[in-house]
CSV table of C-alpha atoms in Angstrom, one decimal:
chain,number,residue,atom,x,y,z
A,1,ILE,CA,68.3,134.5,115.8
A,2,SER,CA,67.7,131.0,117.0
A,3,MET,CA,67.5,129.8,113.4
A,4,MET,CA,70.8,131.5,112.6
A,5,CYS,CA,72.4,129.8,115.6
A,6,LEU,CA,71.0,126.4,114.7
A,7,ALA,CA,72.2,126.8,111.1
A,8,TYR,CA,75.7,127.9,112.3
A,9,SER,CA,75.8,124.9,114.7
A,10,VAL,CA,74.9,122.5,111.9
A,11,MET,CA,77.6,124.1,109.7
A,12,ILE,CA,80.2,123.8,112.4
A,13,THR,CA,79.5,120.2,113.2
A,14,ASN,CA,79.8,119.1,109.6
A,15,LYS,CA,83.2,120.8,109.2
A,16,GLY,CA,86.3,118.8,109.9
A,17,PRO,CA,89.0,119.7,112.5
A,18,VAL,CA,91.2,122.7,111.8
A,19,ILE,CA,94.8,122.8,112.9
A,20,VAL,CA,96.1,126.2,113.8
A,21,PRO,CA,99.9,126.0,113.7
A,22,LEU,CA,101.6,128.2,116.4
A,23,ASP,CA,105.3,129.0,116.8
A,24,ARG,CA,107.1,128.5,120.1
A,25,ASP,CA,106.0,132.0,121.3
A,26,GLY,CA,102.3,131.3,120.6
A,27,GLY,CA,102.2,133.4,117.4
A,28,ARG,CA,100.3,131.9,114.4
A,29,LEU,CA,102.4,130.5,111.6
A,30,ASN,CA,101.3,131.2,108.1
A,31,ILE,CA,100.9,127.7,106.7
A,32,SER,CA,98.4,126.9,103.9
A,33,GLU,CA,97.2,123.5,102.8
A,34,GLY,CA,99.7,123.6,99.9
A,35,THR,CA,102.7,124.1,102.1
A,36,LEU,CA,104.6,121.3,103.9
A,37,TRP,CA,103.9,120.5,107.5
A,38,THR,CA,106.2,122.0,110.1
A,39,LYS,CA,108.5,119.6,111.9
A,40,GLU,CA,106.6,120.4,115.1
A,41,ILE,CA,103.3,119.2,113.7
A,42,VAL,CA,104.8,116.0,112.4
A,43,GLU,CA,106.6,115.4,115.7
A,44,GLU,CA,103.3,115.8,117.6
A,45,ALA,CA,101.6,113.4,115.2
A,46,VAL,CA,104.4,110.9,115.6
A,47,LYS,CA,104.1,111.0,119.4
A,48,ALA,CA,100.4,110.5,119.2
A,49,TYR,CA,100.9,107.5,116.9
A,50,LEU,CA,103.5,106.0,119.3
A,51,SER,CA,101.1,106.5,122.2
A,52,TYR,CA,98.6,104.2,120.5
A,53,ARG,CA,100.8,101.8,118.7
A,54,TYR,CA,103.3,101.0,121.5
A,55,CYS,CA,101.5,101.8,124.8
A,56,TRP,CA,99.0,99.2,125.9
A,57,THR,CA,98.0,96.6,128.4
A,58,PRO,CA,96.1,93.4,127.8
A,59,LYS,CA,92.9,95.1,128.8
A,60,ASN,CA,93.2,98.1,126.4
A,61,GLN,CA,95.3,96.7,123.6
A,62,ALA,CA,92.4,96.1,121.2
A,63,ALA,CA,91.2,99.7,121.7
A,64,GLN,CA,94.7,101.0,121.2
A,65,VAL,CA,95.2,99.0,118.0
A,66,ALA,CA,91.8,100.4,116.7
A,67,LYS,CA,93.1,103.9,117.4
A,68,THR,CA,96.4,103.2,115.7
A,69,HIS,CA,94.4,102.0,112.6
A,70,LYS,CA,93.3,105.6,112.1
A,71,PHE,CA,97.0,106.5,111.4
A,72,ILE,CA,97.7,103.8,108.8
A,73,SER,CA,97.6,104.7,105.1
A,74,GLU,CA,95.0,102.9,102.9
A,75,GLY,CA,97.6,100.9,101.0
A,76,SER,CA,99.2,99.6,104.2
A,77,ARG,CA,96.1,98.6,106.2
A,78,SER,CA,95.9,94.9,105.2
A,79,ALA,CA,99.6,94.4,106.2
A,80,PHE,CA,99.0,96.3,109.5
A,81,ASP,CA,95.8,94.3,110.2
A,82,ARG,CA,97.8,91.0,109.8
A,83,VAL,CA,100.6,92.1,112.1
A,84,ALA,CA,98.1,93.6,114.6
A,85,SER,CA,96.1,90.4,114.9
A,86,GLU,CA,99.2,88.3,115.5
A,87,LEU,CA,100.3,90.8,118.2
A,88,LEU,CA,96.9,90.8,119.8
A,89,GLN,CA,96.8,87.0,120.1
A,90,PHE,CA,100.4,86.7,121.3
A,91,SER,CA,100.2,89.5,123.9
A,92,LYS,CA,96.9,88.3,125.3
A,93,ASP,CA,98.1,84.8,125.7
A,94,LYS,CA,101.3,86.0,127.5
A,95,ALA,CA,99.6,88.9,129.4
A,96,ILE,CA,102.0,91.4,128.0
A,97,SER,CA,102.0,95.2,128.7
A,98,GLN,CA,104.1,97.7,126.9
A,99,ARG,CA,104.8,101.4,127.0
A,100,VAL,CA,107.3,103.7,125.3
A,101,TYR,CA,108.7,107.1,125.9
A,102,ALA,CA,110.2,108.9,122.9
A,103,THR,CA,113.7,110.3,123.7
A,104,ASP,CA,114.6,111.4,120.2
A,105,VAL,CA,112.5,112.2,117.2
A,106,LYS,CA,114.1,113.2,113.9
A,107,ILE,CA,111.9,114.3,111.0
A,108,ASP,CA,113.2,114.2,107.4
A,109,SER,CA,110.6,116.3,105.5
A,110,GLU,CA,112.2,115.6,102.1
A,111,GLN,CA,111.9,111.8,102.4
A,112,ASN,CA,108.8,111.8,104.7
A,113,VAL,CA,110.6,109.6,107.2
A,114,ALA,CA,110.5,110.0,111.0
A,115,SER,CA,113.4,108.3,113.0
A,116,ILE,CA,112.4,107.6,116.6
A,117,VAL,CA,114.5,106.4,119.5
A,118,ALA,CA,112.4,105.6,122.6
A,119,ASP,CA,112.7,103.8,125.9
A,120,ARG,CA,110.6,100.7,125.8
A,121,PHE,CA,109.2,99.0,128.9
A,122,ASN,CA,107.6,95.6,128.7
A,123,GLU,CA,105.9,93.5,131.4
A,124,ILE,CA,105.4,89.8,130.5
A,125,GLN,CA,103.5,87.8,133.1
A,126,GLY,CA,104.8,90.0,135.9
A,127,LEU,CA,108.4,90.1,134.7
A,128,LYS,CA,109.6,93.6,133.7
A,129,ALA,CA,112.2,94.5,131.1
A,130,ALA,CA,113.5,97.7,129.6
A,131,SER,CA,115.0,98.2,126.1
A,132,ILE,CA,115.5,100.7,123.4
A,133,LEU,CA,113.1,101.0,120.5
A,134,ASN,CA,114.5,102.3,117.2
A,135,VAL,CA,111.9,102.7,114.6
A,136,LYS,CA,111.6,104.5,111.2
A,137,LEU,CA,108.2,105.6,110.1
A,138,HIS,CA,107.6,106.4,106.4
A,139,PHE,CA,104.6,108.7,106.3
A,140,GLU,CA,102.4,110.6,104.0
A,141,ARG,CA,99.9,113.4,104.3
A,142,GLY,CA,96.3,112.7,104.0
A,143,LYS,CA,92.9,114.0,105.0
A,144,PRO,CA,92.6,115.1,108.6
A,145,SER,CA,89.9,113.5,110.7
A,146,LEU,CA,88.6,113.7,114.2
A,147,GLU,CA,90.8,110.8,115.3
A,148,ASN,CA,93.8,112.0,113.2
A,149,PRO,CA,93.6,115.8,113.1
A,150,TRP,CA,97.1,116.0,111.6
A,151,GLY,CA,96.3,114.0,108.5
A,152,PHE,CA,99.4,111.9,109.3
A,153,TYR,CA,99.4,108.4,107.8
A,154,VAL,CA,102.1,105.8,108.2
A,155,SER,CA,102.8,103.9,105.0
A,156,LYS,CA,105.7,101.8,106.3
A,157,GLU,CA,107.1,101.0,109.7
A,158,GLU,CA,110.6,99.6,110.2
A,159,GLU,CA,112.0,98.6,113.5
A,160,VAL,CA,115.8,99.1,113.3
A,161,VAL,CA,117.7,96.4,115.1
A,162,SER,CA,120.8,97.9,116.9
A,163,GLN,CA,124.0,96.0,116.6
């Protein structure tokens, strides 16, 4: 029995994460790998991405950027790394903190685009400011991982400037 338990443990630890989609009442949704994500799954992944990409302090920013990197598609990583290194340098020099709270997330499953409106709060050398963040995320589905169990990968990010 102990050998069976050991073999089962090894088998489980080598298996990747499994997402069990539930409806609003807690019932299991019948979704296979071949079907599209539900909007709820994508929305949850978007909010996780936002929590890493846009919520940081000078002390934890490098760790947050590293976590965000797990949500960036292979083809977009070099551009992301370039932008992230500039952001890291600028925000450390100016002691900037930032956090966002999504107020509206719209998912276009046909185009694989998420449109997000969020309240953004910045602190720059002790001075605080609030603004609205409008951003569009172009995403693709990839392989789930421990850090990104949704398999949600951002291929392009556009900050929409309001008039």
